[in-house]
Short mmCIF file of C-alpha atoms in Angstrom, two decimals:
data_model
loop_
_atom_site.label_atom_id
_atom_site.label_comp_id
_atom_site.label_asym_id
_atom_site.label_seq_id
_atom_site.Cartn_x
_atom_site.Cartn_y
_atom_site.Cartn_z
CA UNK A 1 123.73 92.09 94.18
CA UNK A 2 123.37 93.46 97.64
CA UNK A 3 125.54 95.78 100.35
CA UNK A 4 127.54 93.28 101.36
CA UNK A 5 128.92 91.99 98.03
CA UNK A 6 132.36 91.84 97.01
CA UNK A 7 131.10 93.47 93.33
CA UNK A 8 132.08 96.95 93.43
CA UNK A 9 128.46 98.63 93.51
CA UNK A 10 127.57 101.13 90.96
CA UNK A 11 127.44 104.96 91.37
CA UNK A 12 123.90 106.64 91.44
CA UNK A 13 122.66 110.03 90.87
CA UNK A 14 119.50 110.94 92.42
CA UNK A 15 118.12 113.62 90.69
CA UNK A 16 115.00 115.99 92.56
CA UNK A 17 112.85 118.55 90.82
CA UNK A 18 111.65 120.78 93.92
CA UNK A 19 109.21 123.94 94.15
CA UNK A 20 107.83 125.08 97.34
CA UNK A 21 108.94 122.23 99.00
CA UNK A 22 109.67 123.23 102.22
CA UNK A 23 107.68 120.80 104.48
CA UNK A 24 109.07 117.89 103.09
CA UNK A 25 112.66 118.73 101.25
CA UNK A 26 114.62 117.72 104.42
CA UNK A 27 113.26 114.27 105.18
CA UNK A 28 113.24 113.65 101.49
CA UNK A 29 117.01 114.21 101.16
CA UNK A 30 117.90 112.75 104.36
CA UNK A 31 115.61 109.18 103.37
CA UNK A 32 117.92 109.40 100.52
CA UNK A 33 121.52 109.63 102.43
CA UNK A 34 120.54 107.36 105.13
CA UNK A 35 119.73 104.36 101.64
CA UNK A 36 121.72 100.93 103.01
CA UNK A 37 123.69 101.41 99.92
CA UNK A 38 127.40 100.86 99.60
CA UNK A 39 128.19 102.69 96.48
CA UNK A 40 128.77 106.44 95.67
CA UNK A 41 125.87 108.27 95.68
CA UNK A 42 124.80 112.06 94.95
CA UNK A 43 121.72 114.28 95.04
CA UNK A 44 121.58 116.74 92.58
CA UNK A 45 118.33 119.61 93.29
CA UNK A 46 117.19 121.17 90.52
CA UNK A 47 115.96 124.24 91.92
CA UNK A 48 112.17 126.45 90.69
CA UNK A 49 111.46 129.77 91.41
CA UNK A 50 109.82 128.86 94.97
CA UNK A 51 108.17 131.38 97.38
CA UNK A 52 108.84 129.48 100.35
CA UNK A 53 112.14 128.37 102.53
CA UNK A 54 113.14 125.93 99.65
CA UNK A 55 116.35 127.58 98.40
CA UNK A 56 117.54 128.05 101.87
CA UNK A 57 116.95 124.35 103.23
CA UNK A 58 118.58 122.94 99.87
CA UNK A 59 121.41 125.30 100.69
CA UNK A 60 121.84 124.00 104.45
CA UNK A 61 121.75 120.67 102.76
CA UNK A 62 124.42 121.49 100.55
CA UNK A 63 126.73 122.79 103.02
CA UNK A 64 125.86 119.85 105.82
CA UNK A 65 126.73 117.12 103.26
CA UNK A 66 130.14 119.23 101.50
CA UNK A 67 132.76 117.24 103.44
CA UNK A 68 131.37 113.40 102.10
CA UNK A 69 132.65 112.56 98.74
CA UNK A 70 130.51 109.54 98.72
CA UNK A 71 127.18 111.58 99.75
CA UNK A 72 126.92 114.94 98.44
CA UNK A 73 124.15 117.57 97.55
CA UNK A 74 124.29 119.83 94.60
CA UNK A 75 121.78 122.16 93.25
CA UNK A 76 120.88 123.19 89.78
CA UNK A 77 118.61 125.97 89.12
CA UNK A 78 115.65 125.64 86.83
CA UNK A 79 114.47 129.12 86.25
CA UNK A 80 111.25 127.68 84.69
CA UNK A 81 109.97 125.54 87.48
CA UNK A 82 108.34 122.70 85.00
CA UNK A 83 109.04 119.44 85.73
CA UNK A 84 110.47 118.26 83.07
CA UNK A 85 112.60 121.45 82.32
CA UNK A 86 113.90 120.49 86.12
CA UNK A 87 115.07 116.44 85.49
CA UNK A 88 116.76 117.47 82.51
CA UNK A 89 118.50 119.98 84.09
CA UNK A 90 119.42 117.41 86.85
CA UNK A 91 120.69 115.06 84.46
CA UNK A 92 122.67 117.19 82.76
CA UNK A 93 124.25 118.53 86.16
CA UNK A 94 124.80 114.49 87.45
CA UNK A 95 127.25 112.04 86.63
CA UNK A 96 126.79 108.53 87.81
CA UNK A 97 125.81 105.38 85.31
CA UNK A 98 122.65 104.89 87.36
CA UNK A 99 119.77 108.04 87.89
CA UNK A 100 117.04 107.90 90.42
CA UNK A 101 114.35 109.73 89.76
CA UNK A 102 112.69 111.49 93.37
CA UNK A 103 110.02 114.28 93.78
CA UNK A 104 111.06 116.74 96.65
CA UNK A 105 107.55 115.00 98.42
CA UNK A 106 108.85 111.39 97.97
CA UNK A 107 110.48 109.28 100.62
CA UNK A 108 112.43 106.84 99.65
CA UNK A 109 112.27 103.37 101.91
CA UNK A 110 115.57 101.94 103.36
CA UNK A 111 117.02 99.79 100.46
CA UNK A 112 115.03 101.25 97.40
CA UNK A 113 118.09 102.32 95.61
CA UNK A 114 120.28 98.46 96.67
CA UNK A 115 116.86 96.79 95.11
CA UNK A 116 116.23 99.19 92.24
CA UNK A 117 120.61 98.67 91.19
CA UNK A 118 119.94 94.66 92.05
CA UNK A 119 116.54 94.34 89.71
CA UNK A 120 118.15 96.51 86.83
CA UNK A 121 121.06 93.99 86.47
CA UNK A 122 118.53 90.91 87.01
CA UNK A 123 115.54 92.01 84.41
CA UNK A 124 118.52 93.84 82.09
CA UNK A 125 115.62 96.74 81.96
CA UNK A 126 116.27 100.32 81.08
CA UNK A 127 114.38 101.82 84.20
CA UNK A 128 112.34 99.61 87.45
CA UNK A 129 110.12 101.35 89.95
CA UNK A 130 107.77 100.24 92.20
CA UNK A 131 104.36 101.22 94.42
CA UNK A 132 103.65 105.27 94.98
CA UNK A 133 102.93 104.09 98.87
CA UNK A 134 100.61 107.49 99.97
CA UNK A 135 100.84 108.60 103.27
CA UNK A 136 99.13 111.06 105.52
CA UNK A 137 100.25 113.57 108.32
CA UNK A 138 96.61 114.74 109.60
CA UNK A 139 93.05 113.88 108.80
CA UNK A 140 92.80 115.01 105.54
CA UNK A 141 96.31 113.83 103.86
CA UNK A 142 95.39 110.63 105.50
CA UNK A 143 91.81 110.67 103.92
CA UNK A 144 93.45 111.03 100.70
CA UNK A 145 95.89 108.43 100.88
CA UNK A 146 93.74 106.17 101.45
CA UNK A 147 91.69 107.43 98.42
CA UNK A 148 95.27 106.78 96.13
CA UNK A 149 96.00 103.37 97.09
CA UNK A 150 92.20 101.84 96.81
CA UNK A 151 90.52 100.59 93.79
CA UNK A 152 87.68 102.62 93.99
CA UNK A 153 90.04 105.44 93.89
CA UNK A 154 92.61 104.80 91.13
CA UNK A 155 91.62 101.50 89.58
CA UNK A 156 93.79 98.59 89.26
CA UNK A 157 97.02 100.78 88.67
CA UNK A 158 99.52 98.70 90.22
CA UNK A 159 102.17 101.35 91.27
CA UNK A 160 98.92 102.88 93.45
CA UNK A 161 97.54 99.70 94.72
CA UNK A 162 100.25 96.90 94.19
CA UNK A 163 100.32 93.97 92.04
CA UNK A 164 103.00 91.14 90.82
CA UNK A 165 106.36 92.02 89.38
CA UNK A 166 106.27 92.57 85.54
CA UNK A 167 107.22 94.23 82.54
CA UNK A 168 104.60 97.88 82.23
CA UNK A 169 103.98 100.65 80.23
CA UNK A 170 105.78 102.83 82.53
CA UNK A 171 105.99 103.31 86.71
CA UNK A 172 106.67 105.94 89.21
CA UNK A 173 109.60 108.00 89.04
CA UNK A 174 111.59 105.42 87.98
CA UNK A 175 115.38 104.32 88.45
CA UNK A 176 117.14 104.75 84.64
CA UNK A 177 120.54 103.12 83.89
CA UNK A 178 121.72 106.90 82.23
CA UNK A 179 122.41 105.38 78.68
CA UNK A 180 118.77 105.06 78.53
CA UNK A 181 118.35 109.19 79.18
CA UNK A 182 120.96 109.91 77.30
CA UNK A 183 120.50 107.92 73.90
CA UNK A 184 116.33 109.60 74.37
CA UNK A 185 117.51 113.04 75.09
CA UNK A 186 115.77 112.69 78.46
CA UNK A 187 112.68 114.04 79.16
CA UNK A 188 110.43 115.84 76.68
CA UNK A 189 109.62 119.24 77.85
CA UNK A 190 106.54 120.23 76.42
CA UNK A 191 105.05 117.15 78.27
CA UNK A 192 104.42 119.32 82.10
CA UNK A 193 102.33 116.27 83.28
CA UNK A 194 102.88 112.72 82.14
CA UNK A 195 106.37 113.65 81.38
CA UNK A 196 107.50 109.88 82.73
CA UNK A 197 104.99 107.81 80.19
CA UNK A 198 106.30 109.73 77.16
CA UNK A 199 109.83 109.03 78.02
CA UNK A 200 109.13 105.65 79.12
CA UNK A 201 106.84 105.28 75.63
CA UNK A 202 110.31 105.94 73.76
CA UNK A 203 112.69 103.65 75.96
CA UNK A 204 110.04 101.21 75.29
CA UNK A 205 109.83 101.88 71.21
CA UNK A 206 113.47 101.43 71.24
CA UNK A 207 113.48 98.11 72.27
CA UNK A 208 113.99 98.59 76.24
CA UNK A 209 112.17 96.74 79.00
CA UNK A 210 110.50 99.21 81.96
CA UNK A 211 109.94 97.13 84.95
CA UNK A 212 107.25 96.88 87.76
CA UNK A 213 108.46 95.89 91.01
CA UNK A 214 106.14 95.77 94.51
CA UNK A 215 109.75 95.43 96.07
CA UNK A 216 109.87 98.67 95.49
CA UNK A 217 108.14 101.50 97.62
CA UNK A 218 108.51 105.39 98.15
CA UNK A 219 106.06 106.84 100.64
CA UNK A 220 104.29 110.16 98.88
CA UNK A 221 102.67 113.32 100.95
CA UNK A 222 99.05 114.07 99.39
CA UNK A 223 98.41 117.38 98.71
CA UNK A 224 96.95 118.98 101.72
CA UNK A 225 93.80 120.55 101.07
CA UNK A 226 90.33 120.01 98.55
CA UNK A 227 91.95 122.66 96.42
CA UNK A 228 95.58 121.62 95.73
CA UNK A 229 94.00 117.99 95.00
CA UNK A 230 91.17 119.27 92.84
CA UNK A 231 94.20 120.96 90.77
CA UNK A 232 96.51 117.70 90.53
CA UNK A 233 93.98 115.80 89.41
CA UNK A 234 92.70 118.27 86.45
CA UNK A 235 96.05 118.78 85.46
CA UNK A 236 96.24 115.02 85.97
CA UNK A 237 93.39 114.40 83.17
CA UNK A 238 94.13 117.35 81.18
CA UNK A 239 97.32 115.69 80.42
CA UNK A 240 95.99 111.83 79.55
CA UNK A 241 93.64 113.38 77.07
CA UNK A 242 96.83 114.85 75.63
CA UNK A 243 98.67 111.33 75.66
CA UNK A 244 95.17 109.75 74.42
CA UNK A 245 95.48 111.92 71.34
CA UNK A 246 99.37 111.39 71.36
CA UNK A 247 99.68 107.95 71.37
CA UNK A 248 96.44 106.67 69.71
CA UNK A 249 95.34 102.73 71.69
CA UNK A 250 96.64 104.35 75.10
CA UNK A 251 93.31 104.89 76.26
CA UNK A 252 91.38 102.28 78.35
CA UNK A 253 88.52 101.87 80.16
CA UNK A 254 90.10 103.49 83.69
CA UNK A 255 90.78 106.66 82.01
CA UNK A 256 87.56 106.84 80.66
CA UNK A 257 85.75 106.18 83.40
CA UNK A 258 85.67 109.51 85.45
CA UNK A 259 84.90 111.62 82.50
CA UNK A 260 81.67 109.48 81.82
CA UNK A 261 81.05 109.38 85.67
CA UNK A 262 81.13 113.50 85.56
CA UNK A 263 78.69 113.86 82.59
CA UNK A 264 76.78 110.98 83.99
CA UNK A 265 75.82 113.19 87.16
CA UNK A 266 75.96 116.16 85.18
CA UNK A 267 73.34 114.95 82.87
CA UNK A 268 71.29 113.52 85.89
CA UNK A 269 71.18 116.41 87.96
CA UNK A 270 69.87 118.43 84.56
CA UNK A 271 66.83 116.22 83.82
CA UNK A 272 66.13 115.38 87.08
CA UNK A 273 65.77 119.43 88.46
CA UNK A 274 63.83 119.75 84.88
CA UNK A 275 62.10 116.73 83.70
CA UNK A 276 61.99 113.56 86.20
CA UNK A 277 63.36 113.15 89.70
CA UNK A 278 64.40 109.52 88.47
CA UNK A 279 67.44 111.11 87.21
CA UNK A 280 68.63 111.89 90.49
CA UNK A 281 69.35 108.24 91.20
CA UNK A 282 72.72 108.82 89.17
CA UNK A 283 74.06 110.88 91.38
CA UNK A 284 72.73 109.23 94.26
CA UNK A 285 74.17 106.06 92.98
CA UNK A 286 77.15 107.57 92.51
CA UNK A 287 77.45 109.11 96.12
CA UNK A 288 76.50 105.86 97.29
CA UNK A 289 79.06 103.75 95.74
CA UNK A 290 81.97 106.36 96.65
CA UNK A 291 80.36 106.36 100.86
CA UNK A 292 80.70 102.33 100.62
CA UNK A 293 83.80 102.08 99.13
CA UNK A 294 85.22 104.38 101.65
CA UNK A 295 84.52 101.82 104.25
CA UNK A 296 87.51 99.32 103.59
CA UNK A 297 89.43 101.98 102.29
CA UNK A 298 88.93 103.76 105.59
CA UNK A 299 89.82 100.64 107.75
CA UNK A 300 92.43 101.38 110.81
CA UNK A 301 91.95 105.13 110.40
CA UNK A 302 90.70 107.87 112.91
CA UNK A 303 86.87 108.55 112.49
CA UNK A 304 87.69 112.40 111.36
CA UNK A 305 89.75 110.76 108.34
CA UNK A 306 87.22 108.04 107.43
CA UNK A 307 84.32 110.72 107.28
CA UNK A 308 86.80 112.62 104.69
CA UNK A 309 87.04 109.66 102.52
CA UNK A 310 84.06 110.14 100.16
CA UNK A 311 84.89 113.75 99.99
CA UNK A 312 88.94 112.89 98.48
CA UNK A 313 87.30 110.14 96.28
CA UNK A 314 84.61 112.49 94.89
CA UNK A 315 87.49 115.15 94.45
CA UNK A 316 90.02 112.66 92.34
CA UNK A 317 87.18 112.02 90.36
CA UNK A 318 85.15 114.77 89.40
CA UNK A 319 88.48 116.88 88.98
CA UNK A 320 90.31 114.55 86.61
CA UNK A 321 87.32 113.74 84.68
CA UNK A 322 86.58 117.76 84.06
CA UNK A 323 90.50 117.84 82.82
CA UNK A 324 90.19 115.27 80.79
CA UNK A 325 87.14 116.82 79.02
CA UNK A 326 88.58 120.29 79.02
CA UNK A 327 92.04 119.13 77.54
CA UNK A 328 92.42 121.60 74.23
CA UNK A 329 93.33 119.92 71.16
CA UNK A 330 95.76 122.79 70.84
CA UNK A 331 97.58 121.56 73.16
CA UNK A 332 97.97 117.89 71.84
CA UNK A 333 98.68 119.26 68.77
CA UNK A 334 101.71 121.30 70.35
CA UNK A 335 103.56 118.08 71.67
CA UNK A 336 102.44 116.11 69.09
CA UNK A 337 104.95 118.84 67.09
CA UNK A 338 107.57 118.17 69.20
CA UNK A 339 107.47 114.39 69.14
CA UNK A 340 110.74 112.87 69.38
CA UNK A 341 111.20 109.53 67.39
CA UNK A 342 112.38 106.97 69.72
CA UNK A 343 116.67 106.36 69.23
CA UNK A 344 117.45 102.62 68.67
CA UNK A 345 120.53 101.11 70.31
CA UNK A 346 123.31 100.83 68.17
CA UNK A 347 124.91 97.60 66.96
#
């Protein structure tokens, strides 16, 4: 299926959970309007409780796009400004037999939604998506991206560093046929993180396929300082513990790997300040091994982002690896209570 067919194309919802998003909300909306798409199309905003020019740029969106049937932006608000709490809310608001799922930070690349509508009728899957491409305005950003999409940085997840099309666990943000959402009762919203695996866990329990496709590809802003990084990655580990204890086999060796790397150098910079300065070669190990993998990560870059490398890499790790240890069983426990049993297709 493509643009130029003589098949009437199907309508798509994009739906877009935004929260102080205004650096990137206007480029986001606009990759979407400009898709080489022939069908109807809408963007429905689900609106948090920003601090920043959000509201006001959604609304010039709104009224910019009013007079195109085919291309229009709505809003929704979502008073609680949680993820999940937002996509629902979106969902409920849109009205199209295909959703696209798109963070307010996420640009889309020409023909995403042609090729995501074109692989859901070829693979007969329940949701595609594709690579989480990073990209970087300045130093830093670019440091980070670079950090994102290398194996020394995220392992071999394929939506970070590529890989052959195939059936997976789950991908980024994802393009649903809506029977899918609606038979699941979308998104669960005690999940605030890792809100896409558990939903994708249930399509997947039900019987449906969730496909990996490199043909796919949404650029992504990093978060622009040591800070905000050092907090998406806790929360980022904080929440895999919780799916660890949710969904017991889930774990493998690429979660567990900064958690041991943090109480590795933990441990070594203890003994080694106490009992023998042979310790110290765990940490030094490890600083070594995150300064050399920065080098082919690095390559092409300005000097000012190479030299920034080891600094995002040592971030990403260290950060998710102290969420992952400080998850509270409390909280597994509290989505574990509101599991929701995965709804078979009817015959």
């Amino acid at each position: 299926m493509n643009a130029n067919s003589d098949v009437r194309l199907p309508a798509v919802s994009v739906i877009m959970p935004v929260l102080n998003e205004e650096r990137h909300l206007r480029g986001a909306v606009e990759a979407i309007l400009a898709q080489e798409y022939a069908g109807e199309m809408e963007v429905v905003i689900a609106l948090g409780p920003s601090t920043d020019r959000t509201d006001e740029i959604a609304a010039q969106l709104v009224a910019e796009t009013a007079a195109d049937a085919n291309k229009r932006v709505h809003t929704v608000p979502n008073p609680t400004g949680r993820t999940p709490a937002a996509l629902n809310a979106a969902i409920k608001a849109s009205r199209h037999p295909i959703v696209v799922r798109v963070d307010g930070h996420g640009m889309l690349s020409p023909n995403y939604i042609a090729t995501a509508v074109r692989l859901l009728e070829e693979t007969g899957a329940q949701n595609v998506g594709g690579i989480m491409h990073a990209e970087g305005e300045n130093a830093w950003e670019q440091a980070v991206a670079a950090a994102m999409t290398s194996k020394i940085g995220v392992g071999n997840a394929a939506f970070h560093t590529g890989g052959e099309a195939a059936p997976a666990e789950t991908v980024y943000l994802g393009v649903f046929r809506r029977e899918a959402l609606e038979r699941q009762g979308g998104y669960n919203e005690e999940f605030i993180r890792a809100q896409d695996w558990e939903l994708n866990f249930r399509i997947r329990e039900a019987g449906g396929l969730i496909w990996f496709s490199p043909e796919l590809r949404v650029s992504y802003r990093p978060r622009p300082s040591v800070r905000a990084l050092a907090k998406q990655y806790k929360d980022y580990g904080r929440w895999r513990h919780v799916v660890a204890r949710y969904h017991e086999g889930s774990i493998n060796l690429r979660y567990l790997a900064p958690p041991t790397a943090l109480l590795a150098i933990a441990a070594g910079l203890v003994v080694g300040a106490l009992v023998t300065p042979w310790a110290l070669l765990i940490p030094g190990g490890y600083l070594a091994a995150i300064v050399l993998g920065s080098v082919p990560a690095g390559r092409g870059l300005p000097l000012r982002a190479r030299l920034q490398i080891p600094v995002a890499l040592a971030t990403m790790h260290m950060s998710w690896g102290w969420g992952f240890l400080t998850s509270p069983k409390s909280l597994a426990r509290k989505v574990i209570a509101s599991r929701r049993p995965a709804v078979l297709t009817s015959n």
